[in-house]
């Protein structure tokens, strides 16, 4: 008997008919003798709709109340699912985040899971029930408040549960058949990867491939959870996300990712003295804002410019914080730009292969796309460009690195 954690995303539970379809899939696996824990997202469009409602009242709704509101989306799905399951003769119990004891810190809107107490879930499983957990939500134990984990956070609920329960596999069901060489909705020629390493998936997720939430991949890598990303709507095998040493075929480049959810902030005329960077960034990180791609120009006349990116959702708050700091430290001005995007190429084979950057810059130049900033790590190269060129850049890079060719690792390349 296997213990399987499955997660179904918004499109997979986007209508009553789809919820019934998912319930039938779960029933079949339960009847085959497996213990089933199912994590659900809100029905597609529901979370966006709730956020919109909140913004009709306030430009910046209180984070605590926004979480209480957003958590209702997943509450609907689990209740409807259990009703559908019951009609089919499958015994299923819904649990909200606090009932499933998904414990988090108090960062509303982007809470981190700190612990999962599995006693209640285990008892239900032992009594032969399928357990249906509301994704994306948790409980700040100290205050008893509801929290949410950030957009796409149901993936993280599922992987955290799989880790805590010691599940045999965590299946992430979505609207595409797995992890592709790039977003198949942008480049239809993208190919499905048979397997991908945690390291590459971590980069892809952090660079914008929303097929898996980054925190979910972090959890999986830390606790060795085997993830299978696959489609709700076909029975085909998807993509296995596994440790790097299990993959024999290492590609130089395995994917192209893009992220339109970042914005750029430039502080001009910053005094070039020790301690300035910490004065600028400590208040930003103190507000829980993640800063990426920091660039400092060489200084002229003891002044320098500092450019960095933040998530678009944190842009207004970051501008307020940085403007306050800028006047304290005597900087000239603060400029913001939300019309940017980041395109990246990722691959573990890049570690021992030169020429990737040159090829990337050449491909963008051929399309007349100006590079605003460049950022590299061992297994990725990212360029910030104007947002309007995103799709063009993704397709050009996918093409330049020959990713549509059948070079991708197959399941048999996993040892
Ligand atoms: P769900 O609602 O099931 O969580 P998401 O919309 O969060 O689904 O994630 C699936 C989407 O991720 C796909 O529809 C696709 O457009 C996008 N995506 C981006 N990059 C990739 C990639 N490399 N491989 C597969 N899908 C990707
Ligand atoms: N419903 C949440 C969202 O739309 C969480 C999720 O779907 O994973 O972001
Ligand atoms: Mg998602």
mmCIF file of C-alpha atoms in Angstrom, residues 114-397:
data_model
loop_
_atom_site.group_PDB
_atom_site.id
_atom_site.type_symbol
_atom_site.label_atom_id
_atom_site.label_comp_id
_atom_site.label_asym_id
_atom_site.label_seq_id
_atom_site.Cartn_x
_atom_site.Cartn_y
_atom_site.Cartn_z
ATOM 1 C CA UNK A 114 7.506 25.987 9.935
ATOM 2 C CA UNK A 115 5.953 22.679 10.964
ATOM 3 C CA UNK A 116 3.252 20.188 10.026
ATOM 4 C CA UNK A 117 1.580 18.095 12.739
ATOM 5 C CA UNK A 118 0.276 15.025 10.978
ATOM 6 C CA UNK A 119 -1.576 13.231 13.820
ATOM 7 C CA UNK A 120 -5.074 14.138 12.630
ATOM 8 C CA UNK A 121 -4.352 13.275 9.006
ATOM 9 C CA UNK A 122 -2.789 9.985 10.006
ATOM 10 C CA UNK A 123 -5.782 9.034 12.123
ATOM 11 C CA UNK A 124 -8.151 9.747 9.226
ATOM 12 C CA UNK A 125 -5.976 7.704 6.843
ATOM 13 C CA UNK A 126 -5.935 4.794 9.287
ATOM 14 C CA UNK A 127 -9.718 4.951 9.342
ATOM 15 C CA UNK A 128 -9.757 4.498 5.576
ATOM 16 C CA UNK A 129 -10.633 8.078 4.646
ATOM 17 C CA UNK A 130 -9.180 10.119 1.801
ATOM 18 C CA UNK A 131 -7.951 13.354 3.376
ATOM 19 C CA UNK A 132 -8.582 16.543 1.405
ATOM 20 C CA UNK A 133 -6.519 19.527 2.546
ATOM 21 C CA UNK A 134 -7.050 23.160 1.560
ATOM 22 C CA UNK A 135 -3.837 24.314 -0.106
ATOM 23 C CA UNK A 136 -2.178 27.724 0.197
ATOM 24 C CA UNK A 137 -3.281 28.387 3.800
ATOM 25 C CA UNK A 138 -1.791 27.885 7.211
ATOM 26 C CA UNK A 139 -1.963 28.916 10.840
ATOM 27 C CA UNK A 140 0.320 31.219 12.772
ATOM 28 C CA UNK A 141 0.358 29.192 15.986
ATOM 29 C CA UNK A 142 1.328 32.059 18.304
ATOM 30 C CA UNK A 143 -1.562 34.335 17.350
ATOM 31 C CA UNK A 144 -4.008 31.734 16.011
ATOM 32 C CA UNK A 145 -4.306 33.777 12.793
ATOM 33 C CA UNK A 146 -4.921 32.427 9.298
ATOM 34 C CA UNK A 147 -2.009 32.941 6.904
ATOM 35 C CA UNK A 148 -1.478 32.296 3.194
ATOM 36 C CA UNK A 149 1.717 31.064 1.558
ATOM 37 C CA UNK A 150 1.983 33.304 -1.523
ATOM 38 C CA UNK A 151 0.537 32.807 -5.006
ATOM 39 C CA UNK A 152 0.958 29.250 -6.234
ATOM 40 C CA UNK A 153 1.384 28.140 -2.612
ATOM 41 C CA UNK A 154 -0.765 25.001 -2.828
ATOM 42 C CA UNK A 155 2.218 23.213 -4.386
ATOM 43 C CA UNK A 156 4.117 23.960 -1.180
ATOM 44 C CA UNK A 157 1.295 22.639 1.006
ATOM 45 C CA UNK A 158 1.402 19.374 -0.947
ATOM 46 C CA UNK A 159 5.173 18.902 -0.805
ATOM 47 C CA UNK A 160 5.323 19.861 2.890
ATOM 48 C CA UNK A 161 2.618 17.278 3.631
ATOM 49 C CA UNK A 162 4.408 14.658 1.535
ATOM 50 C CA UNK A 163 7.620 15.331 3.509
ATOM 51 C CA UNK A 164 5.913 15.263 6.909
ATOM 52 C CA UNK A 165 3.948 12.101 6.113
ATOM 53 C CA UNK A 166 6.867 10.334 4.410
ATOM 54 C CA UNK A 167 4.710 9.846 1.300
ATOM 55 C CA UNK A 168 5.928 7.613 -1.518
ATOM 56 C CA UNK A 169 5.377 10.331 -4.110
ATOM 57 C CA UNK A 170 3.939 13.817 -4.429
ATOM 58 C CA UNK A 171 1.954 14.159 -7.652
ATOM 59 C CA UNK A 172 1.350 17.709 -8.858
ATOM 60 C CA UNK A 173 -1.559 17.724 -11.309
ATOM 61 C CA UNK A 174 -1.884 20.739 -13.566
ATOM 62 C CA UNK A 175 -3.011 21.926 -17.013
ATOM 63 C CA UNK A 176 0.194 20.923 -18.864
ATOM 64 C CA UNK A 177 1.773 17.458 -19.089
ATOM 65 C CA UNK A 178 4.885 18.218 -17.060
ATOM 66 C CA UNK A 179 7.872 20.548 -16.910
ATOM 67 C CA UNK A 180 8.799 21.734 -20.398
ATOM 68 C CA UNK A 181 11.913 23.328 -21.865
ATOM 69 C CA UNK A 182 9.967 26.577 -21.592
ATOM 70 C CA UNK A 183 6.366 27.643 -21.015
ATOM 71 C CA UNK A 184 4.456 25.667 -23.701
ATOM 72 C CA UNK A 185 1.842 28.414 -23.733
ATOM 73 C CA UNK A 186 4.495 30.858 -25.001
ATOM 74 C CA UNK A 187 6.529 28.529 -27.230
ATOM 75 C CA UNK A 188 4.330 25.703 -28.553
ATOM 76 C CA UNK A 189 7.472 23.931 -29.793
ATOM 77 C CA UNK A 190 8.636 23.454 -26.164
ATOM 78 C CA UNK A 191 9.388 19.833 -25.218
ATOM 79 C CA UNK A 192 8.431 17.949 -22.096
ATOM 80 C CA UNK A 193 11.399 16.942 -19.925
ATOM 81 C CA UNK A 194 11.328 13.335 -18.702
ATOM 82 C CA UNK A 195 13.174 14.364 -15.590
ATOM 83 C CA UNK A 196 14.744 17.450 -14.110
ATOM 84 C CA UNK A 197 17.048 17.919 -11.108
ATOM 85 C CA UNK A 198 15.994 19.775 -7.963
ATOM 86 C CA UNK A 199 18.729 22.331 -8.655
ATOM 87 C CA UNK A 200 17.493 23.128 -12.172
ATOM 88 C CA UNK A 201 13.860 23.143 -11.064
ATOM 89 C CA UNK A 202 14.744 25.499 -8.220
ATOM 90 C CA UNK A 203 16.290 27.932 -10.694
ATOM 91 C CA UNK A 204 13.426 27.550 -13.181
ATOM 92 C CA UNK A 205 10.835 28.167 -10.458
ATOM 93 C CA UNK A 206 12.690 31.122 -8.971
ATOM 94 C CA UNK A 207 13.120 32.598 -12.447
ATOM 95 C CA UNK A 208 9.413 32.462 -13.197
ATOM 96 C CA UNK A 209 8.386 28.973 -14.416
ATOM 97 C CA UNK A 210 5.224 28.883 -12.360
ATOM 98 C CA UNK A 211 4.532 25.208 -13.067
ATOM 99 C CA UNK A 212 5.995 24.581 -9.575
ATOM 100 C CA UNK A 213 6.195 27.005 -6.689
ATOM 101 C CA UNK A 214 9.769 27.651 -5.589
ATOM 102 C CA UNK A 215 9.120 26.888 -1.927
ATOM 103 C CA UNK A 216 7.701 23.520 -2.954
ATOM 104 C CA UNK A 217 10.948 22.682 -4.744
ATOM 105 C CA UNK A 218 13.006 23.895 -1.768
ATOM 106 C CA UNK A 219 11.052 21.579 0.526
ATOM 107 C CA UNK A 220 11.359 18.675 -1.889
ATOM 108 C CA UNK A 221 15.122 19.094 -2.198
ATOM 109 C CA UNK A 222 15.581 19.416 1.557
ATOM 110 C CA UNK A 223 13.532 16.346 2.455
ATOM 111 C CA UNK A 224 14.092 14.272 -0.698
ATOM 112 C CA UNK A 225 10.440 14.279 -1.757
ATOM 113 C CA UNK A 226 9.958 12.750 -5.203
ATOM 114 C CA UNK A 227 7.717 15.057 -7.271
ATOM 115 C CA UNK A 228 5.843 13.937 -10.366
ATOM 116 C CA UNK A 229 4.404 16.872 -12.335
ATOM 117 C CA UNK A 230 1.651 15.681 -14.675
ATOM 118 C CA UNK A 231 -1.614 16.570 -16.361
ATOM 119 C CA UNK A 232 -5.058 16.201 -14.791
ATOM 120 C CA UNK A 233 -6.534 15.717 -18.244
ATOM 121 C CA UNK A 234 -4.392 12.913 -19.732
ATOM 122 C CA UNK A 235 -2.892 9.697 -18.315
ATOM 123 C CA UNK A 236 0.541 10.295 -19.828
ATOM 124 C CA UNK A 237 3.650 10.223 -17.634
ATOM 125 C CA UNK A 238 4.819 13.690 -16.715
ATOM 126 C CA UNK A 239 8.154 14.953 -15.402
ATOM 127 C CA UNK A 240 10.008 13.530 -12.398
ATOM 128 C CA UNK A 241 11.851 16.067 -10.241
ATOM 129 C CA UNK A 242 14.749 14.175 -8.619
ATOM 130 C CA UNK A 243 18.266 14.638 -7.148
ATOM 131 C CA UNK A 244 20.922 15.527 -9.702
ATOM 132 C CA UNK A 245 22.919 12.304 -9.120
ATOM 133 C CA UNK A 246 19.958 10.283 -10.381
ATOM 134 C CA UNK A 247 20.153 11.909 -13.818
ATOM 135 C CA UNK A 248 22.688 10.435 -16.193
ATOM 136 C CA UNK A 249 22.041 12.715 -19.189
ATOM 137 C CA UNK A 250 23.039 16.258 -18.268
ATOM 138 C CA UNK A 251 22.037 18.906 -20.778
ATOM 139 C CA UNK A 252 23.968 22.144 -21.126
ATOM 140 C CA UNK A 253 20.693 24.050 -21.214
ATOM 141 C CA UNK A 254 17.472 22.413 -20.106
ATOM 142 C CA UNK A 255 15.143 25.368 -20.000
ATOM 143 C CA UNK A 256 14.278 28.991 -20.680
ATOM 144 C CA UNK A 257 12.240 30.865 -18.076
ATOM 145 C CA UNK A 258 10.729 34.320 -17.911
ATOM 146 C CA UNK A 259 9.352 36.476 -15.154
ATOM 147 C CA UNK A 260 7.157 39.512 -15.705
ATOM 148 C CA UNK A 261 6.497 39.962 -12.013
ATOM 149 C CA UNK A 262 9.509 42.052 -11.171
ATOM 150 C CA UNK A 263 10.084 45.784 -11.142
ATOM 151 C CA UNK A 264 13.280 47.801 -11.159
ATOM 152 C CA UNK A 265 14.258 50.493 -8.682
ATOM 153 C CA UNK A 266 17.247 52.818 -9.198
ATOM 154 C CA UNK A 267 18.629 55.134 -6.544
ATOM 155 C CA UNK A 268 20.687 57.818 -8.212
ATOM 156 C CA UNK A 269 23.495 59.821 -6.651
ATOM 157 C CA UNK A 270 24.064 57.591 -3.625
ATOM 158 C CA UNK A 271 27.082 58.657 -1.511
ATOM 159 C CA UNK A 272 29.743 55.985 -2.128
ATOM 160 C CA UNK A 273 30.709 55.358 1.504
ATOM 161 C CA UNK A 274 30.931 52.215 3.660
ATOM 162 C CA UNK A 275 27.626 50.969 5.091
ATOM 163 C CA UNK A 276 25.383 52.587 2.477
ATOM 164 C CA UNK A 277 24.201 49.318 0.921
ATOM 165 C CA UNK A 278 23.161 47.942 4.296
ATOM 166 C CA UNK A 279 21.316 51.195 5.092
ATOM 167 C CA UNK A 280 19.356 50.801 1.844
ATOM 168 C CA UNK A 281 18.627 47.069 1.979
ATOM 169 C CA UNK A 282 18.053 46.339 5.689
ATOM 170 C CA UNK A 283 14.685 48.185 5.815
ATOM 171 C CA UNK A 284 13.632 46.514 2.548
ATOM 172 C CA UNK A 285 14.377 42.989 3.741
ATOM 173 C CA UNK A 286 12.897 43.886 7.141
ATOM 174 C CA UNK A 287 9.569 44.328 5.339
ATOM 175 C CA UNK A 288 9.900 40.792 3.939
ATOM 176 C CA UNK A 289 10.663 42.063 0.417
ATOM 177 C CA UNK A 290 13.010 39.863 -1.575
ATOM 178 C CA UNK A 291 15.562 41.845 -3.579
ATOM 179 C CA UNK A 292 17.137 40.370 -6.691
ATOM 180 C CA UNK A 293 19.768 41.455 -9.243
ATOM 181 C CA UNK A 294 21.595 44.232 -7.416
ATOM 182 C CA UNK A 295 23.908 46.371 -9.529
ATOM 183 C CA UNK A 296 26.111 49.203 -8.339
ATOM 184 C CA UNK A 297 27.775 51.427 -10.901
ATOM 185 C CA UNK A 298 31.376 52.581 -10.558
ATOM 186 C CA UNK A 299 31.363 55.824 -8.677
ATOM 187 C CA UNK A 300 32.074 59.260 -10.042
ATOM 188 C CA UNK A 301 32.701 62.216 -7.678
ATOM 189 C CA UNK A 302 32.014 60.007 -4.657
ATOM 190 C CA UNK A 303 28.473 59.250 -5.869
ATOM 191 C CA UNK A 304 27.103 56.070 -7.390
ATOM 192 C CA UNK A 305 23.829 54.612 -8.726
ATOM 193 C CA UNK A 306 22.273 51.510 -7.186
ATOM 194 C CA UNK A 307 19.831 49.418 -9.236
ATOM 195 C CA UNK A 308 17.909 46.359 -8.079
ATOM 196 C CA UNK A 309 14.701 44.442 -8.731
ATOM 197 C CA UNK A 310 11.821 43.517 -6.405
ATOM 198 C CA UNK A 311 8.584 41.574 -6.996
ATOM 199 C CA UNK A 312 5.981 43.796 -8.687
ATOM 200 C CA UNK A 313 3.533 43.097 -5.864
ATOM 201 C CA UNK A 314 5.996 44.675 -3.410
ATOM 202 C CA UNK A 315 6.929 47.590 -5.694
ATOM 203 C CA UNK A 316 4.807 50.354 -4.060
ATOM 204 C CA UNK A 317 5.934 49.409 -0.580
ATOM 205 C CA UNK A 318 9.570 49.113 -1.684
ATOM 206 C CA UNK A 319 9.422 52.561 -3.353
ATOM 207 C CA UNK A 320 8.077 54.094 -0.104
ATOM 208 C CA UNK A 321 10.798 52.458 1.981
ATOM 209 C CA UNK A 322 13.615 53.278 -0.439
ATOM 210 C CA UNK A 323 12.472 56.884 -0.921
ATOM 211 C CA UNK A 324 12.541 57.396 2.850
ATOM 212 C CA UNK A 325 16.065 55.942 3.053
ATOM 213 C CA UNK A 326 17.224 57.958 0.031
ATOM 214 C CA UNK A 327 16.377 61.247 1.670
ATOM 215 C CA UNK A 328 18.067 60.150 4.928
ATOM 216 C CA UNK A 329 21.337 59.243 3.170
ATOM 217 C CA UNK A 330 21.268 62.247 0.851
ATOM 218 C CA UNK A 331 20.771 60.395 -2.458
ATOM 219 C CA UNK A 332 19.692 62.441 -5.484
ATOM 220 C CA UNK A 333 16.522 60.607 -6.597
ATOM 221 C CA UNK A 334 14.684 57.284 -6.787
ATOM 222 C CA UNK A 335 13.362 55.955 -10.099
ATOM 223 C CA UNK A 336 10.984 53.039 -10.559
ATOM 224 C CA UNK A 337 10.189 50.979 -13.652
ATOM 225 C CA UNK A 338 7.495 48.297 -13.762
ATOM 226 C CA UNK A 339 7.745 47.642 -17.514
ATOM 227 C CA UNK A 340 10.557 45.094 -17.302
ATOM 228 C CA UNK A 341 10.892 41.321 -17.499
ATOM 229 C CA UNK A 342 13.642 38.843 -16.819
ATOM 230 C CA UNK A 343 14.517 36.049 -19.257
ATOM 231 C CA UNK A 344 16.852 33.272 -18.180
ATOM 232 C CA UNK A 345 18.516 30.142 -19.525
ATOM 233 C CA UNK A 346 19.087 27.304 -17.049
ATOM 234 C CA UNK A 347 21.088 24.069 -17.147
ATOM 235 C CA UNK A 348 23.382 22.051 -14.893
ATOM 236 C CA UNK A 349 25.625 21.252 -17.862
ATOM 237 C CA UNK A 350 26.506 24.978 -17.972
ATOM 238 C CA UNK A 351 28.936 24.411 -15.079
ATOM 239 C CA UNK A 352 31.559 22.940 -17.358
ATOM 240 C CA UNK A 353 30.669 24.537 -20.643
ATOM 241 C CA UNK A 354 31.767 27.929 -21.946
ATOM 242 C CA UNK A 355 29.996 30.099 -24.507
ATOM 243 C CA UNK A 356 26.460 30.020 -23.132
ATOM 244 C CA UNK A 357 26.423 33.724 -22.269
ATOM 245 C CA UNK A 358 27.769 34.714 -25.688
ATOM 246 C CA UNK A 359 25.107 32.656 -27.411
ATOM 247 C CA UNK A 360 22.397 34.184 -25.241
ATOM 248 C CA UNK A 361 23.494 37.773 -25.853
ATOM 249 C CA UNK A 362 23.809 37.052 -29.593
ATOM 250 C CA UNK A 363 20.287 35.619 -29.800
ATOM 251 C CA UNK A 364 18.830 38.697 -28.069
ATOM 252 C CA UNK A 365 20.906 41.068 -30.216
ATOM 253 C CA UNK A 366 19.659 39.347 -33.398
ATOM 254 C CA UNK A 367 16.122 40.319 -32.351
ATOM 255 C CA UNK A 368 17.240 43.864 -31.486
ATOM 256 C CA UNK A 369 16.403 43.357 -27.832
ATOM 257 C CA UNK A 370 18.323 45.615 -25.486
ATOM 258 C CA UNK A 371 19.747 44.018 -22.325
ATOM 259 C CA UNK A 372 19.228 46.213 -19.256
ATOM 260 C CA UNK A 373 21.033 44.092 -16.651
ATOM 261 C CA UNK A 374 22.758 40.711 -16.552
ATOM 262 C CA UNK A 375 22.962 38.298 -13.651
ATOM 263 C CA UNK A 376 24.609 34.875 -13.555
ATOM 264 C CA UNK A 377 25.033 31.891 -11.264
ATOM 265 C CA UNK A 378 26.705 28.522 -11.811
ATOM 266 C CA UNK A 379 23.701 27.098 -13.652
ATOM 267 C CA UNK A 380 21.797 30.108 -15.016
ATOM 268 C CA UNK A 381 22.155 33.373 -16.909
ATOM 269 C CA UNK A 382 19.434 36.025 -16.595
ATOM 270 C CA UNK A 383 18.914 39.220 -18.540
ATOM 271 C CA UNK A 384 16.474 41.971 -17.666
ATOM 272 C CA UNK A 385 14.805 43.366 -20.795
ATOM 273 C CA UNK A 386 11.803 45.525 -21.679
ATOM 274 C CA UNK A 387 8.642 43.610 -20.826
ATOM 275 C CA UNK A 388 7.128 43.979 -24.297
ATOM 276 C CA UNK A 389 9.862 41.759 -25.773
ATOM 277 C CA UNK A 390 9.395 38.853 -23.333
ATOM 278 C CA UNK A 391 7.695 36.329 -25.619
ATOM 279 C CA UNK A 392 9.966 37.170 -28.541
ATOM 280 C CA UNK A 393 13.035 36.711 -26.333
ATOM 281 C CA UNK A 394 11.808 33.386 -24.936
ATOM 282 C CA UNK A 395 11.193 31.967 -28.408
ATOM 283 C CA UNK A 396 14.510 33.282 -29.728
ATOM 284 C CA UNK A 397 16.467 31.709 -26.850
#
